[in-house]
Every structure is written in C-alpha cells, then in structure tokens.
mmCIF file of C-alpha atoms and ligand atoms in Angstrom:
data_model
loop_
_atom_site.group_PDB
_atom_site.id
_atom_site.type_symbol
_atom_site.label_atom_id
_atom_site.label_comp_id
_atom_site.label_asym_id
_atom_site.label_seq_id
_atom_site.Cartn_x
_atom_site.Cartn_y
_atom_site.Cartn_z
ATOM 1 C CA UNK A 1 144.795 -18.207 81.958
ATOM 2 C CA UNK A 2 145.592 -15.475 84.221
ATOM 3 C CA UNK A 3 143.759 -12.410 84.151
ATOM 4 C CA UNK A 4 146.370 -8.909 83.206
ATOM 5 C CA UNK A 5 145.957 -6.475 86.278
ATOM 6 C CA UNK A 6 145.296 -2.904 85.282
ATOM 7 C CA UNK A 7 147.752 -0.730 87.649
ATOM 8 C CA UNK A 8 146.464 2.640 86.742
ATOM 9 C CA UNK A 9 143.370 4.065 87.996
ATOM 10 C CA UNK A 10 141.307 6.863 85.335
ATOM 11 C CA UNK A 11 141.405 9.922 86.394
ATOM 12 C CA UNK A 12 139.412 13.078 84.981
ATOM 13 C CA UNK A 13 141.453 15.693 83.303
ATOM 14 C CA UNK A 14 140.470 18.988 82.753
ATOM 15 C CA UNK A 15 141.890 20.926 79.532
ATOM 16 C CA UNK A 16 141.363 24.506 78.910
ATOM 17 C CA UNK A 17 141.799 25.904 75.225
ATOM 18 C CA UNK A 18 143.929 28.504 76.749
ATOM 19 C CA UNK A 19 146.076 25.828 77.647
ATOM 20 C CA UNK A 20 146.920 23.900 80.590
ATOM 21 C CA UNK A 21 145.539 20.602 82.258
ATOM 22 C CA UNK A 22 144.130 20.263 85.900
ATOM 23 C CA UNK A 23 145.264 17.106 86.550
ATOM 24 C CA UNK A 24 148.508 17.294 85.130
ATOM 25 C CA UNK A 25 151.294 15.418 86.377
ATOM 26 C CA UNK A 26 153.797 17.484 84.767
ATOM 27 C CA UNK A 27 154.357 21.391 83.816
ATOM 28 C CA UNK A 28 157.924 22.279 81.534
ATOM 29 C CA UNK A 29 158.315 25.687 80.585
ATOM 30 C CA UNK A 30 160.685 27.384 78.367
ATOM 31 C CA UNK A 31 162.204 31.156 78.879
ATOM 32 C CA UNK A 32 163.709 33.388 76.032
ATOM 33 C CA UNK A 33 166.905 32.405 77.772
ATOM 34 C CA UNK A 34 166.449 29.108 77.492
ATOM 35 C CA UNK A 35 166.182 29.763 73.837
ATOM 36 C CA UNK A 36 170.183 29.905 72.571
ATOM 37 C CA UNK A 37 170.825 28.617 68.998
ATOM 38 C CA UNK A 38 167.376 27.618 68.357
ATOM 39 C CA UNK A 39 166.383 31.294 66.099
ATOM 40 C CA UNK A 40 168.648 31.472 63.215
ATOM 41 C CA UNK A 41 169.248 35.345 64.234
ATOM 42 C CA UNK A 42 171.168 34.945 67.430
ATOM 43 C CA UNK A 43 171.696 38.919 67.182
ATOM 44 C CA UNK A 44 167.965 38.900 67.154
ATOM 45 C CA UNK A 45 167.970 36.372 70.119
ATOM 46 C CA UNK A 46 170.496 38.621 71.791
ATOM 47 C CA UNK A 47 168.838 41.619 71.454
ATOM 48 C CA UNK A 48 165.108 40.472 72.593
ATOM 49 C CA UNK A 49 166.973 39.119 75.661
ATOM 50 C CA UNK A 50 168.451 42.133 76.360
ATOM 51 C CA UNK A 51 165.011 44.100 75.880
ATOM 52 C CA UNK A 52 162.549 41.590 77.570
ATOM 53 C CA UNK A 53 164.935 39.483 79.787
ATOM 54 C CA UNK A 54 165.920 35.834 79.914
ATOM 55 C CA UNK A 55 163.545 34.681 82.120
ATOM 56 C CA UNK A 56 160.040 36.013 79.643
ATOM 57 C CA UNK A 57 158.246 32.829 79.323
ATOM 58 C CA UNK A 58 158.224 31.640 75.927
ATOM 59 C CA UNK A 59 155.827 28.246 75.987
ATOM 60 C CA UNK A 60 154.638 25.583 78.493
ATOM 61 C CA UNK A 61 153.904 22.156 78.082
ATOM 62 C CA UNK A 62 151.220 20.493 80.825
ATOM 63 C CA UNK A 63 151.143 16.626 80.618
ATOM 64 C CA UNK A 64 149.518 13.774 82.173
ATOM 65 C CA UNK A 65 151.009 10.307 81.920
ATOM 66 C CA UNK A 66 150.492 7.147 84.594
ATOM 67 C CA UNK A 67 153.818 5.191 83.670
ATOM 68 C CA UNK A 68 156.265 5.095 81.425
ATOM 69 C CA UNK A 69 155.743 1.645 79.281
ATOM 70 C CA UNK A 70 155.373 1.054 75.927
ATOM 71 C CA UNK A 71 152.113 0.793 75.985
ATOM 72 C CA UNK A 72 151.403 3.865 77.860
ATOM 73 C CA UNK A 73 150.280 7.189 76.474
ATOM 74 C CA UNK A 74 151.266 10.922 77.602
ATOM 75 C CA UNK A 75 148.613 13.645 76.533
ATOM 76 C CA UNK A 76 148.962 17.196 77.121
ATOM 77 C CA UNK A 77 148.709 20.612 76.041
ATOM 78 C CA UNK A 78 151.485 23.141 74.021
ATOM 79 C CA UNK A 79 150.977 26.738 74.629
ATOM 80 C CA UNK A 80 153.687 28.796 72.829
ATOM 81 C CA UNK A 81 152.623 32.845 73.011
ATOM 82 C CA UNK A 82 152.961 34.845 69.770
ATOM 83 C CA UNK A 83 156.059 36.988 68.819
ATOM 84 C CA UNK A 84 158.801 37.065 66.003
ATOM 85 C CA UNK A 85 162.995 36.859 66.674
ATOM 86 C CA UNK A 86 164.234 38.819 63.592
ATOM 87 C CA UNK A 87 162.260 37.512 60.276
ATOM 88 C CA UNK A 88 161.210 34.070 62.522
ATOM 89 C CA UNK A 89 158.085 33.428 64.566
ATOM 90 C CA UNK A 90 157.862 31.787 67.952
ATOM 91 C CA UNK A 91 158.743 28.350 67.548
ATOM 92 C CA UNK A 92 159.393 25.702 70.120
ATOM 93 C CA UNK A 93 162.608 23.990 70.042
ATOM 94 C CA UNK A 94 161.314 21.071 67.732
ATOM 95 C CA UNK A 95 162.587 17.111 67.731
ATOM 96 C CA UNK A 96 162.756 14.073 66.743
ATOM 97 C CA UNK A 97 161.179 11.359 68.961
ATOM 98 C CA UNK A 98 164.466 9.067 70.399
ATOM 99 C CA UNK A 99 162.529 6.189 69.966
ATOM 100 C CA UNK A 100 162.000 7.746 65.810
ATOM 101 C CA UNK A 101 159.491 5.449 64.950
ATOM 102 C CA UNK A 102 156.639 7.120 67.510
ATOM 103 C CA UNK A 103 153.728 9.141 66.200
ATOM 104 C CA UNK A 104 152.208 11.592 67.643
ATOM 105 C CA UNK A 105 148.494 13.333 67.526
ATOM 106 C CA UNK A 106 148.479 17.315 67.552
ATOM 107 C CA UNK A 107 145.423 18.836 67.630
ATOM 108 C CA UNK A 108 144.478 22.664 67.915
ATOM 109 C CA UNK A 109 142.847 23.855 70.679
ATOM 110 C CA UNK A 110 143.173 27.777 70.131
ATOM 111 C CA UNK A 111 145.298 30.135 67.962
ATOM 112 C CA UNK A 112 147.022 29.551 64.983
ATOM 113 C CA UNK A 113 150.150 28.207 64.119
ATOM 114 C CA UNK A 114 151.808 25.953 62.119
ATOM 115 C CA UNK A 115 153.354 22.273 62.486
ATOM 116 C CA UNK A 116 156.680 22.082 60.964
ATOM 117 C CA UNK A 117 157.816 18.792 60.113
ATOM 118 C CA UNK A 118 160.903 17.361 58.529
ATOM 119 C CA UNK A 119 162.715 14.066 57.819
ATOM 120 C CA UNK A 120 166.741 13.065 58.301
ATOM 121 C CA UNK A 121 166.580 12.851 54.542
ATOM 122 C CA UNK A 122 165.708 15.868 53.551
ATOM 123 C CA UNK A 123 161.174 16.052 53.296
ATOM 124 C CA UNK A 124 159.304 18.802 54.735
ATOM 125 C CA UNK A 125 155.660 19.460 55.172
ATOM 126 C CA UNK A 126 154.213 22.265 56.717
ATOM 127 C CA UNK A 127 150.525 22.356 57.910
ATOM 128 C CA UNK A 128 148.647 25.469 59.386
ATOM 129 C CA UNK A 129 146.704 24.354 62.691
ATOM 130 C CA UNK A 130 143.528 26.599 63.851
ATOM 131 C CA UNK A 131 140.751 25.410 66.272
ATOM 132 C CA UNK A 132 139.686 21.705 65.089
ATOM 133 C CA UNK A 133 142.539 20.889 62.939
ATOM 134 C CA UNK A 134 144.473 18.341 63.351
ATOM 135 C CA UNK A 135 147.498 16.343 62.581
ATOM 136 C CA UNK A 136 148.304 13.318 63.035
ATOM 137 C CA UNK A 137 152.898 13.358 62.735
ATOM 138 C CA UNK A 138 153.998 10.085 61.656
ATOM 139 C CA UNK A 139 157.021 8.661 62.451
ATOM 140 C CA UNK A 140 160.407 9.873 61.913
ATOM 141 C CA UNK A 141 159.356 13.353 61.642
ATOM 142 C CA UNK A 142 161.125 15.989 63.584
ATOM 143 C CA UNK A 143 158.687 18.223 64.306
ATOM 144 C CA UNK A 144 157.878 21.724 65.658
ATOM 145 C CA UNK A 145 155.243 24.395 66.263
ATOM 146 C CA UNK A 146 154.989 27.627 65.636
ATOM 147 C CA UNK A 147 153.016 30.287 66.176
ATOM 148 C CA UNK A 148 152.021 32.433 63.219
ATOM 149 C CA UNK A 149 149.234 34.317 64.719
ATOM 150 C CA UNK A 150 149.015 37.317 67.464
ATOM 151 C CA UNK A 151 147.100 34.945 70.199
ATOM 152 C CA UNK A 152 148.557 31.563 71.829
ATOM 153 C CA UNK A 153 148.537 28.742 69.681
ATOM 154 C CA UNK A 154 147.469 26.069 71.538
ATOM 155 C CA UNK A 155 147.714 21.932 70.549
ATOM 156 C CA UNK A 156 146.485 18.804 72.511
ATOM 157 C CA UNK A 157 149.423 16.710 71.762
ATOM 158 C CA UNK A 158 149.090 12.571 72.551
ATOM 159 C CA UNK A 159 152.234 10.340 71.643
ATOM 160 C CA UNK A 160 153.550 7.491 73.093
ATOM 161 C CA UNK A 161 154.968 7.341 77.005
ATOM 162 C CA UNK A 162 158.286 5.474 75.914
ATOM 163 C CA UNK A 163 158.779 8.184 72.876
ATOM 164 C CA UNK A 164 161.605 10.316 74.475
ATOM 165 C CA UNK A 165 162.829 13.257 72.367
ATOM 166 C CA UNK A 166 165.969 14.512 70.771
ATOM 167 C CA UNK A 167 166.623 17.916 69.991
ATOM 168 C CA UNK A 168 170.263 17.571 69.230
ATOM 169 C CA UNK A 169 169.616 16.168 66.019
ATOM 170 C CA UNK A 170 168.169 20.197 64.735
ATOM 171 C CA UNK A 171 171.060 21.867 66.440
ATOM 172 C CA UNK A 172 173.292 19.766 65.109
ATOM 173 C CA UNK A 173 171.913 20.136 61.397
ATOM 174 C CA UNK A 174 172.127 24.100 61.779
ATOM 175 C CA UNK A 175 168.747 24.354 62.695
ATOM 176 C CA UNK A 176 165.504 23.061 60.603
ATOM 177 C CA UNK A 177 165.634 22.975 56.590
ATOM 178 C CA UNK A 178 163.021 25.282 56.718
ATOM 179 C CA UNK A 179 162.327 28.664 58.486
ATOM 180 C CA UNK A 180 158.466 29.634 58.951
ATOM 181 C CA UNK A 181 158.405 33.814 58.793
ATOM 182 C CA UNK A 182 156.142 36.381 57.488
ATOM 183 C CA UNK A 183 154.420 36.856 54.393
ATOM 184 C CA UNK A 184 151.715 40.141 54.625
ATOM 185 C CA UNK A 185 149.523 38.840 57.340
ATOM 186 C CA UNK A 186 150.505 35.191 57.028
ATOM 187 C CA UNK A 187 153.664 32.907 56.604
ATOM 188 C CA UNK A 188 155.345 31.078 54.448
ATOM 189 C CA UNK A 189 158.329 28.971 54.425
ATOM 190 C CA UNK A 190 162.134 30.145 53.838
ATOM 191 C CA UNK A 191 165.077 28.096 53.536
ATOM 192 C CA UNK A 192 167.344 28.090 56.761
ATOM 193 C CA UNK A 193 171.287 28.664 54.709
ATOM 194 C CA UNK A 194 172.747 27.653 57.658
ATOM 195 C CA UNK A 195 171.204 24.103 57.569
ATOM 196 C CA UNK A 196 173.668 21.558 56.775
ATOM 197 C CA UNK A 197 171.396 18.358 56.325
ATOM 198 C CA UNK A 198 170.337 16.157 59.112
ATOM 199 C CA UNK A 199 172.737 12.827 60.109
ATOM 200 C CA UNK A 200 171.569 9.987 61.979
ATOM 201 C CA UNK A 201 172.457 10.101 65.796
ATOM 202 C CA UNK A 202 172.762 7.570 68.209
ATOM 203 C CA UNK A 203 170.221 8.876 70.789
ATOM 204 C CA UNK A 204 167.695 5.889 72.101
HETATM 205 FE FE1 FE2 B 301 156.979 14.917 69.820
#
C-alpha cells in the first residue's frame, strides 16, 4: 500500500479583526465603480459615484489557499466598510457557489452586519453577524453580506477550493428577493420589486 504524499507545506497565517491576512496568497478588492447594477437605486449608485468617485474602495477579500482540488480549502477574511446607496446598506455583490452544492463557514471577526441568504426557489434567511457569531451557509444558498453597522464588518470565511462563484445568477434575477435597509438604528428586510425569481444557469 503506498503511502499519499502531502504536497503542501503549513504555513502560519496571521488574521487581524480589522481584516486582512499576512500570509495571504490573494487580495480582491471592489470600488464603488465596480459596483453597477448591484444597488437597486442606480440613481443612488450614480450619484455616490459622482460625489465620492469610482475608484472609493468598497470591500476587500484576503485569502489563502495551497491548490485548487477538491479537497482543498480557501480561508480568508471579508471586510466591507459601512455606508448606505439610497434606502440599501453596503452589500457585497453576493453568489451562488458554481459548484452549488459547497458550504461555506462565515464567522465574525468585527462589526456588524448581516448574512443574506437565498435559494433559486424562492427561501430567504437573514442572520445578523457581530463578534463570535457564526454561520455556517449550506449549500445552494446564494449568499451576501452586508454591513448594517457604522464600523467594518468583518467575517473569516472558509469554503471549499473547487467552489467557484456565480454572480450572474442575482443580476440576472433583478437583484436578491430581499433588500436589507434601515429600520431606526437597525435593519430589516424589504422586498426588492424588481426581482423576477431566480432560474437555474448553466455556470460549473
Ligand atoms: Fe461563497
């Protein structure tokens, strides 16, 4: 019986709860101009790009992944900063894994927000994340954070290497079922009119 060789070699990561990774092997960020079509007010949109300029840094992802297999996990931290386009907060642009049957662990780190989640046929659940919360998004969720608080809400995120995401599937629906905006000093959720129901895609 042969023995399996491990390829990867540990390394130490280093994760701040004001987000970011020293060890990373990967840093995405997203601008307010990057941002087209995903806030249901694109006057809104329009207007804050106008005022703050497409290139204000929105959120940042930091991960750390050794390959790409099946087997393989990518962790990481979320940072999206606090604001509000028209009646929405700052959201990130949400998906649906490509492979859909991936889960995926989010856990807070700093802030607060709130994990939007949503199925093709029609569910939604919407959990509030502060420091040492946690959720745990099954399968076939879309899913997507926002920030309902004035600091940067911050998740540890862990999911599968071979996941892959697809955003089209939310544009393509009119955006999320659901809208998260502001209710006194908190949230709560409002139905998106311009959603016209999720479809199956054929992203893999
Ligand atoms: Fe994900």
């Amino acid at each position: 019986m042969s023995i399996p060789s491990a390829v990867d070699t540990p390394v130490s990561l280093e994760i701040s709860p004001d987000g970011g990774i020293v060890g990373r092997t990967r840093r995405y960020e997203k601008f307010l101009g990057d941002m087209a079509g995903v806030y249901r007010d694109a006057a809104a949109w329009q207007s804050s790009v106008a005022e703050r300029g497409a290139d204000e840094l929105i959120y940042w992802v930091d991960d750390h992944r050794y390959q790409e297999g099946p087997g393989a996990l990518i962790v990481g931290t979320s940072t999206l900063l606090p604001g509000r386009i028209g009646e929405e907060f700052a959201v990130t642009r949400g998906h649906l894994h490509a492979v859909a049957d991936r889960a995926e662990l989010y856990h807070c780190l700093s802030g607060r927000g709130v994990m939007l989640m949503e199925t093709l046929d029609g569910r939604s659940v919407a959990i509030e994340l502060t420091p040492g919360k946690a959720v745990n998004v099954p399968g076939h969720w879309i899913h997507r954070s926002v920030n309902v608080g004035d600091e940067p809400f911050v998740t540890l995120f862990c999911y599968a290497a071979d996941a892959g995401q697809d955003y089209e599937v939310i544009s393509a629906a009119g955006g999320m079922k659901n809208l998260v905006v502001a209710d006194g000093d908190g949230w709560m959720l409002a139905p998106n009119p311009d959603h016209v129901g999720y479809r199956q895609t054929d992203a893999d």
